Short mmCIF file of C-alpha atoms and ligand atoms in Angstrom, two decimals:
data_model
loop_
_atom_site.label_atom_id
_atom_site.label_comp_id
_atom_site.label_asym_id
_atom_site.label_seq_id
_atom_site.Cartn_x
_atom_site.Cartn_y
_atom_site.Cartn_z
CA MET A 1 71.98 23.55 39.26
CA ASN A 2 73.02 23.41 35.67
CA LYS A 3 74.44 20.38 34.28
CA LEU A 4 77.51 21.48 32.79
CA MET A 5 79.50 23.41 35.71
CA ALA A 6 79.23 21.82 39.48
CA GLU A 7 78.81 24.00 42.58
CA LYS A 8 82.51 24.34 43.71
CA PRO A 9 83.63 26.71 46.57
CA ILE A 10 86.74 28.83 46.38
CA THR A 11 88.40 28.01 49.66
CA HIS A 12 90.90 31.01 49.69
CA HIS A 13 87.85 33.51 49.54
CA PRO A 14 84.80 33.62 51.83
CA ALA A 15 82.62 33.91 48.83
CA ILE A 16 81.15 30.88 47.17
CA VAL A 17 81.60 30.85 43.51
CA ARG A 18 78.78 29.00 41.51
CA PRO A 19 76.61 28.99 38.32
CA ALA A 20 73.94 31.51 38.28
CA GLN A 21 70.47 30.00 39.08
CA LYS A 22 66.93 31.53 38.15
CA GLN A 23 66.58 32.44 42.02
CA ASP A 24 69.75 35.02 41.53
CA GLY A 25 67.87 37.34 38.83
CA ALA A 26 66.39 39.82 41.21
CA ALA A 27 69.44 40.32 43.59
CA LEU A 28 71.71 40.43 40.39
CA HIS A 29 69.59 43.21 39.09
CA ASP A 30 70.05 44.74 42.38
CA LEU A 31 73.90 44.30 42.52
CA ILE A 32 74.13 45.82 38.73
CA ALA A 33 72.49 48.96 40.11
CA ALA A 34 74.84 49.56 42.80
CA CYS A 35 77.70 49.03 40.61
CA PRO A 36 78.01 52.04 38.41
CA PRO A 37 79.13 52.71 35.62
CA LEU A 38 77.20 49.37 34.41
CA ASP A 39 74.37 49.94 32.35
CA LEU A 40 71.16 48.64 34.32
CA ASN A 41 68.84 46.29 32.49
CA SER A 42 65.46 45.40 33.37
CA ARG A 43 64.58 42.77 36.25
CA TYR A 44 63.17 40.65 33.49
CA ALA A 45 66.59 40.82 31.32
CA TYR A 46 68.39 39.24 34.58
CA LEU A 47 65.82 36.49 35.07
CA LEU A 48 66.24 35.78 31.57
CA LEU A 49 70.15 35.69 31.50
CA CYS A 50 69.97 33.59 34.81
CA HIS A 51 67.70 31.13 32.98
CA HIS A 52 68.75 30.95 29.43
CA HIS A 53 72.58 31.59 30.01
CA ALA A 54 72.72 30.05 33.55
CA GLN A 55 75.68 27.62 32.22
CA THR A 56 77.74 30.66 31.17
CA SER A 57 77.02 33.04 33.95
CA VAL A 58 78.35 32.74 37.71
CA VAL A 59 77.65 34.53 40.89
CA ALA A 60 79.38 34.97 44.02
CA LYS A 61 77.44 34.75 47.26
CA LEU A 62 78.67 35.53 50.76
CA ASP A 63 76.48 34.48 53.68
CA GLY A 64 73.50 34.31 51.42
CA VAL A 65 74.12 37.73 49.93
CA LEU A 66 75.02 38.23 46.27
CA VAL A 67 78.44 40.11 46.20
CA GLY A 68 79.75 39.55 42.60
CA ALA A 69 78.56 38.23 39.24
CA VAL A 70 79.73 37.61 35.90
CA THR A 71 77.13 37.35 32.98
CA ALA A 72 78.03 35.84 29.74
CA TYR A 73 77.22 33.77 26.94
CA ILE A 74 78.24 32.09 23.57
CA PRO A 75 77.20 34.32 20.62
CA PRO A 76 75.40 32.02 17.91
CA THR A 77 77.79 33.00 15.37
CA GLN A 78 81.04 32.40 17.39
CA PRO A 79 80.43 28.98 18.94
CA ASP A 80 84.39 28.96 20.24
CA THR A 81 83.98 32.40 22.00
CA LEU A 82 82.62 33.23 25.51
CA PHE A 83 81.40 36.69 25.36
CA ILE A 84 81.22 38.46 28.69
CA TRP A 85 78.29 40.84 29.10
CA GLN A 86 78.70 42.49 32.63
CA VAL A 87 81.27 41.89 35.64
CA ALA A 88 80.22 43.21 38.93
CA VAL A 89 81.79 42.97 42.44
CA ALA A 90 79.98 44.78 45.31
CA SER A 91 82.13 47.65 46.60
CA ALA A 92 82.89 46.20 49.85
CA SER A 93 84.24 43.03 48.16
CA ARG A 94 86.51 44.95 45.71
CA GLY A 95 90.29 44.49 45.60
CA GLN A 96 90.15 40.91 46.84
CA ARG A 97 90.45 39.03 43.59
CA LEU A 98 86.78 38.18 43.42
CA GLY A 99 86.52 39.51 39.70
CA LYS A 100 89.47 37.54 38.65
CA ARG A 101 88.41 34.40 40.51
CA MET A 102 84.85 34.60 38.79
CA LEU A 103 86.71 34.83 35.48
CA ASP A 104 89.04 31.90 36.45
CA TYR A 105 86.06 29.95 37.36
CA LEU A 106 84.32 30.32 33.98
CA PHE A 107 87.69 29.56 32.26
CA GLN A 108 88.06 26.41 34.15
CA GLU A 109 84.70 25.13 34.23
CA MET A 110 83.13 26.33 30.87
CA CYS A 111 86.07 27.27 28.44
CA ILE A 112 88.15 24.41 28.85
CA PRO A 113 85.54 21.69 28.79
CA HIS A 114 83.76 23.45 25.73
CA GLN A 115 86.92 24.04 23.96
CA LEU A 116 86.08 27.80 23.89
CA ARG A 117 89.43 29.55 22.48
CA TRP A 118 88.08 33.19 22.99
CA ILE A 119 87.04 35.36 25.49
CA GLU A 120 85.46 38.87 24.27
CA THR A 121 84.06 41.73 26.41
CA THR A 122 83.48 45.41 25.87
CA ILE A 123 84.70 48.03 28.11
CA SER A 124 84.31 51.85 28.11
CA PRO A 125 87.56 53.97 27.59
CA ASP A 126 87.74 55.21 31.13
CA ASN A 127 87.01 51.73 33.03
CA ALA A 128 90.65 51.44 34.29
CA ALA A 129 89.59 48.60 36.83
CA SER A 130 87.81 46.76 34.09
CA HIS A 131 90.80 47.11 31.53
CA LYS A 132 93.13 45.87 34.29
CA LEU A 133 90.87 43.11 35.03
CA PHE A 134 91.02 41.81 31.59
CA THR A 135 94.40 42.76 30.62
CA SER A 136 95.74 40.88 33.63
CA PHE A 137 93.74 37.75 32.88
CA ALA A 138 95.18 37.79 29.37
CA SER A 139 98.79 38.09 30.80
CA GLN A 140 98.10 35.18 33.19
CA HIS A 141 97.12 33.06 30.60
CA ASP A 142 99.77 34.14 28.18
CA ALA A 143 97.11 35.03 25.64
CA GLY A 144 96.91 37.93 23.39
CA CYS A 145 94.40 40.86 24.05
CA SER A 146 93.15 42.94 20.99
CA ILE A 147 91.33 46.02 21.22
CA THR A 148 89.12 47.44 18.71
CA THR A 149 85.82 49.63 18.76
CA LEU A 150 82.90 47.62 18.86
CA PHE A 151 80.18 50.21 19.39
CA THR A 152 80.63 54.00 18.60
CA ALA A 153 79.19 56.57 20.87
CA GLU A 154 77.04 57.44 17.79
CA ASN A 155 75.83 53.87 17.85
CA PHE A 156 73.99 54.57 21.16
CA GLY A 157 71.95 57.46 19.77
CA GLU A 158 71.43 60.41 21.96
CA SER A 159 72.12 58.54 25.10
CA GLY A 160 75.34 60.15 25.83
CA HIS A 161 77.08 56.78 26.19
CA GLU A 162 80.50 56.51 25.79
CA GLU A 163 81.97 54.34 22.93
CA GLU A 164 82.54 50.41 23.82
CA ARG A 165 85.97 48.69 22.91
CA LEU A 166 86.01 45.08 22.05
CA TYR A 167 88.52 43.27 24.01
CA LYS A 168 89.39 39.91 22.37
CA ILE A 169 91.46 37.66 24.49
CA GLY A 170 92.99 34.39 23.18
CA PRO A 171 93.65 32.04 21.78
CA LEU A 172 93.58 30.37 25.06
CA ASP A 173 95.75 27.35 25.86
CA GLN A 174 93.51 24.25 26.58
CA ARG A 175 96.35 22.74 28.59
CA ASP A 176 95.76 25.39 31.57
C1 COA N 201 85.85 46.02 37.66
C2 COA N 201 85.57 45.07 39.01
C3 COA N 201 84.59 43.94 38.60
C4 COA N 201 86.95 44.53 39.74
O1 COA N 201 86.61 43.44 40.70
P1 COA N 201 87.70 43.33 41.75
O2 COA N 201 87.16 42.01 42.39
O3 COA N 201 87.91 44.52 42.76
O4 COA N 201 88.98 42.84 41.02
P2 COA N 201 90.20 42.01 41.29
O5 COA N 201 90.42 42.31 42.62
O6 COA N 201 89.92 40.61 40.90
O7 COA N 201 91.24 42.56 40.43
C5 COA N 201 91.94 42.09 39.27
C6 COA N 201 92.92 43.11 38.61
O8 COA N 201 92.40 44.44 38.29
C7 COA N 201 93.15 45.36 39.18
N1 COA N 201 92.10 46.21 39.67
C8 COA N 201 91.00 46.18 40.37
N2 COA N 201 90.30 47.08 40.80
C9 COA N 201 91.12 48.26 40.09
C10 COA N 201 91.14 49.59 40.06
N3 COA N 201 89.79 50.38 40.61
N4 COA N 201 91.99 50.47 39.29
C11 COA N 201 93.02 49.83 38.70
N5 COA N 201 93.22 48.27 38.68
C12 COA N 201 92.19 47.53 39.28
C13 COA N 201 93.66 44.44 40.41
O9 COA N 201 95.16 45.28 40.73
C14 COA N 201 94.23 43.17 39.80
O10 COA N 201 95.20 43.31 38.81
P3 COA N 201 96.52 42.40 39.03
O11 COA N 201 95.75 40.89 38.77
O12 COA N 201 97.36 42.84 37.79
O13 COA N 201 96.84 42.27 40.42
C15 COA N 201 85.03 45.89 40.12
O14 COA N 201 85.88 46.93 40.38
C16 COA N 201 83.52 46.42 39.78
O15 COA N 201 82.65 46.02 40.10
N6 COA N 201 83.55 47.75 39.16
C17 COA N 201 82.03 48.26 38.92
C18 COA N 201 81.52 47.65 37.47
C19 COA N 201 82.41 47.77 36.57
O16 COA N 201 83.15 48.59 36.13
N7 COA N 201 82.40 46.32 35.97
C20 COA N 201 83.37 46.13 34.69
C21 COA N 201 82.66 46.41 33.35
S1 COA N 201 81.99 44.94 32.62
#
């Protein structure tokens, strides 16, 4: 258990949302593999995330099975920002506000105590669910949401990867 966020069950949803732990790394890899269009990284990368970035990443577990996760970190040059890398909810658990609840958990347990004023993420142009998840989060917090291109398709080389647009949400009201 990390020191900054206590395990806190969400009573109105069957999944338990809690900070990531090293033991979640392998299952996190498998969840991301089952959630296209997310880019799948190595098992080692997810172990590192659950180790070095456990304080800023959360998982949702239902009956011991990983059904959701948000991986995130504070960029070294932006100490007031939580950068969200990947959000994933297992297909059977979608549409039940689990994605939003994991974002709210990070906001309550990480952004407020650490006075983070901005949340950033990148989204590819055709990911409607992710666009709605983050714009809805911004509206809920009466925060702005600017959208610019962070990585062009050319930045990804010959991979055929779409561009990734940067969503910058904030400033976040610390009184929430
Ligand atoms: C994106 C994803 C995490 C959303 O998870 P979820 O738990 O189903 O989302 P929620 O139930 O919390 O919904 C949050 C908002 O998004 C909307 N939404 C969810 N899925 C949607 C869809 N397919 N199309 C349009 N809107 C959608 C909801 O209506 C809700 O909006 P509201 O707050 O205005 O009512 C999930 O669909 C997923 O894992 N997709 C595959 C991986 C991915 O694309 N991840 C995001 C890129 S980082």
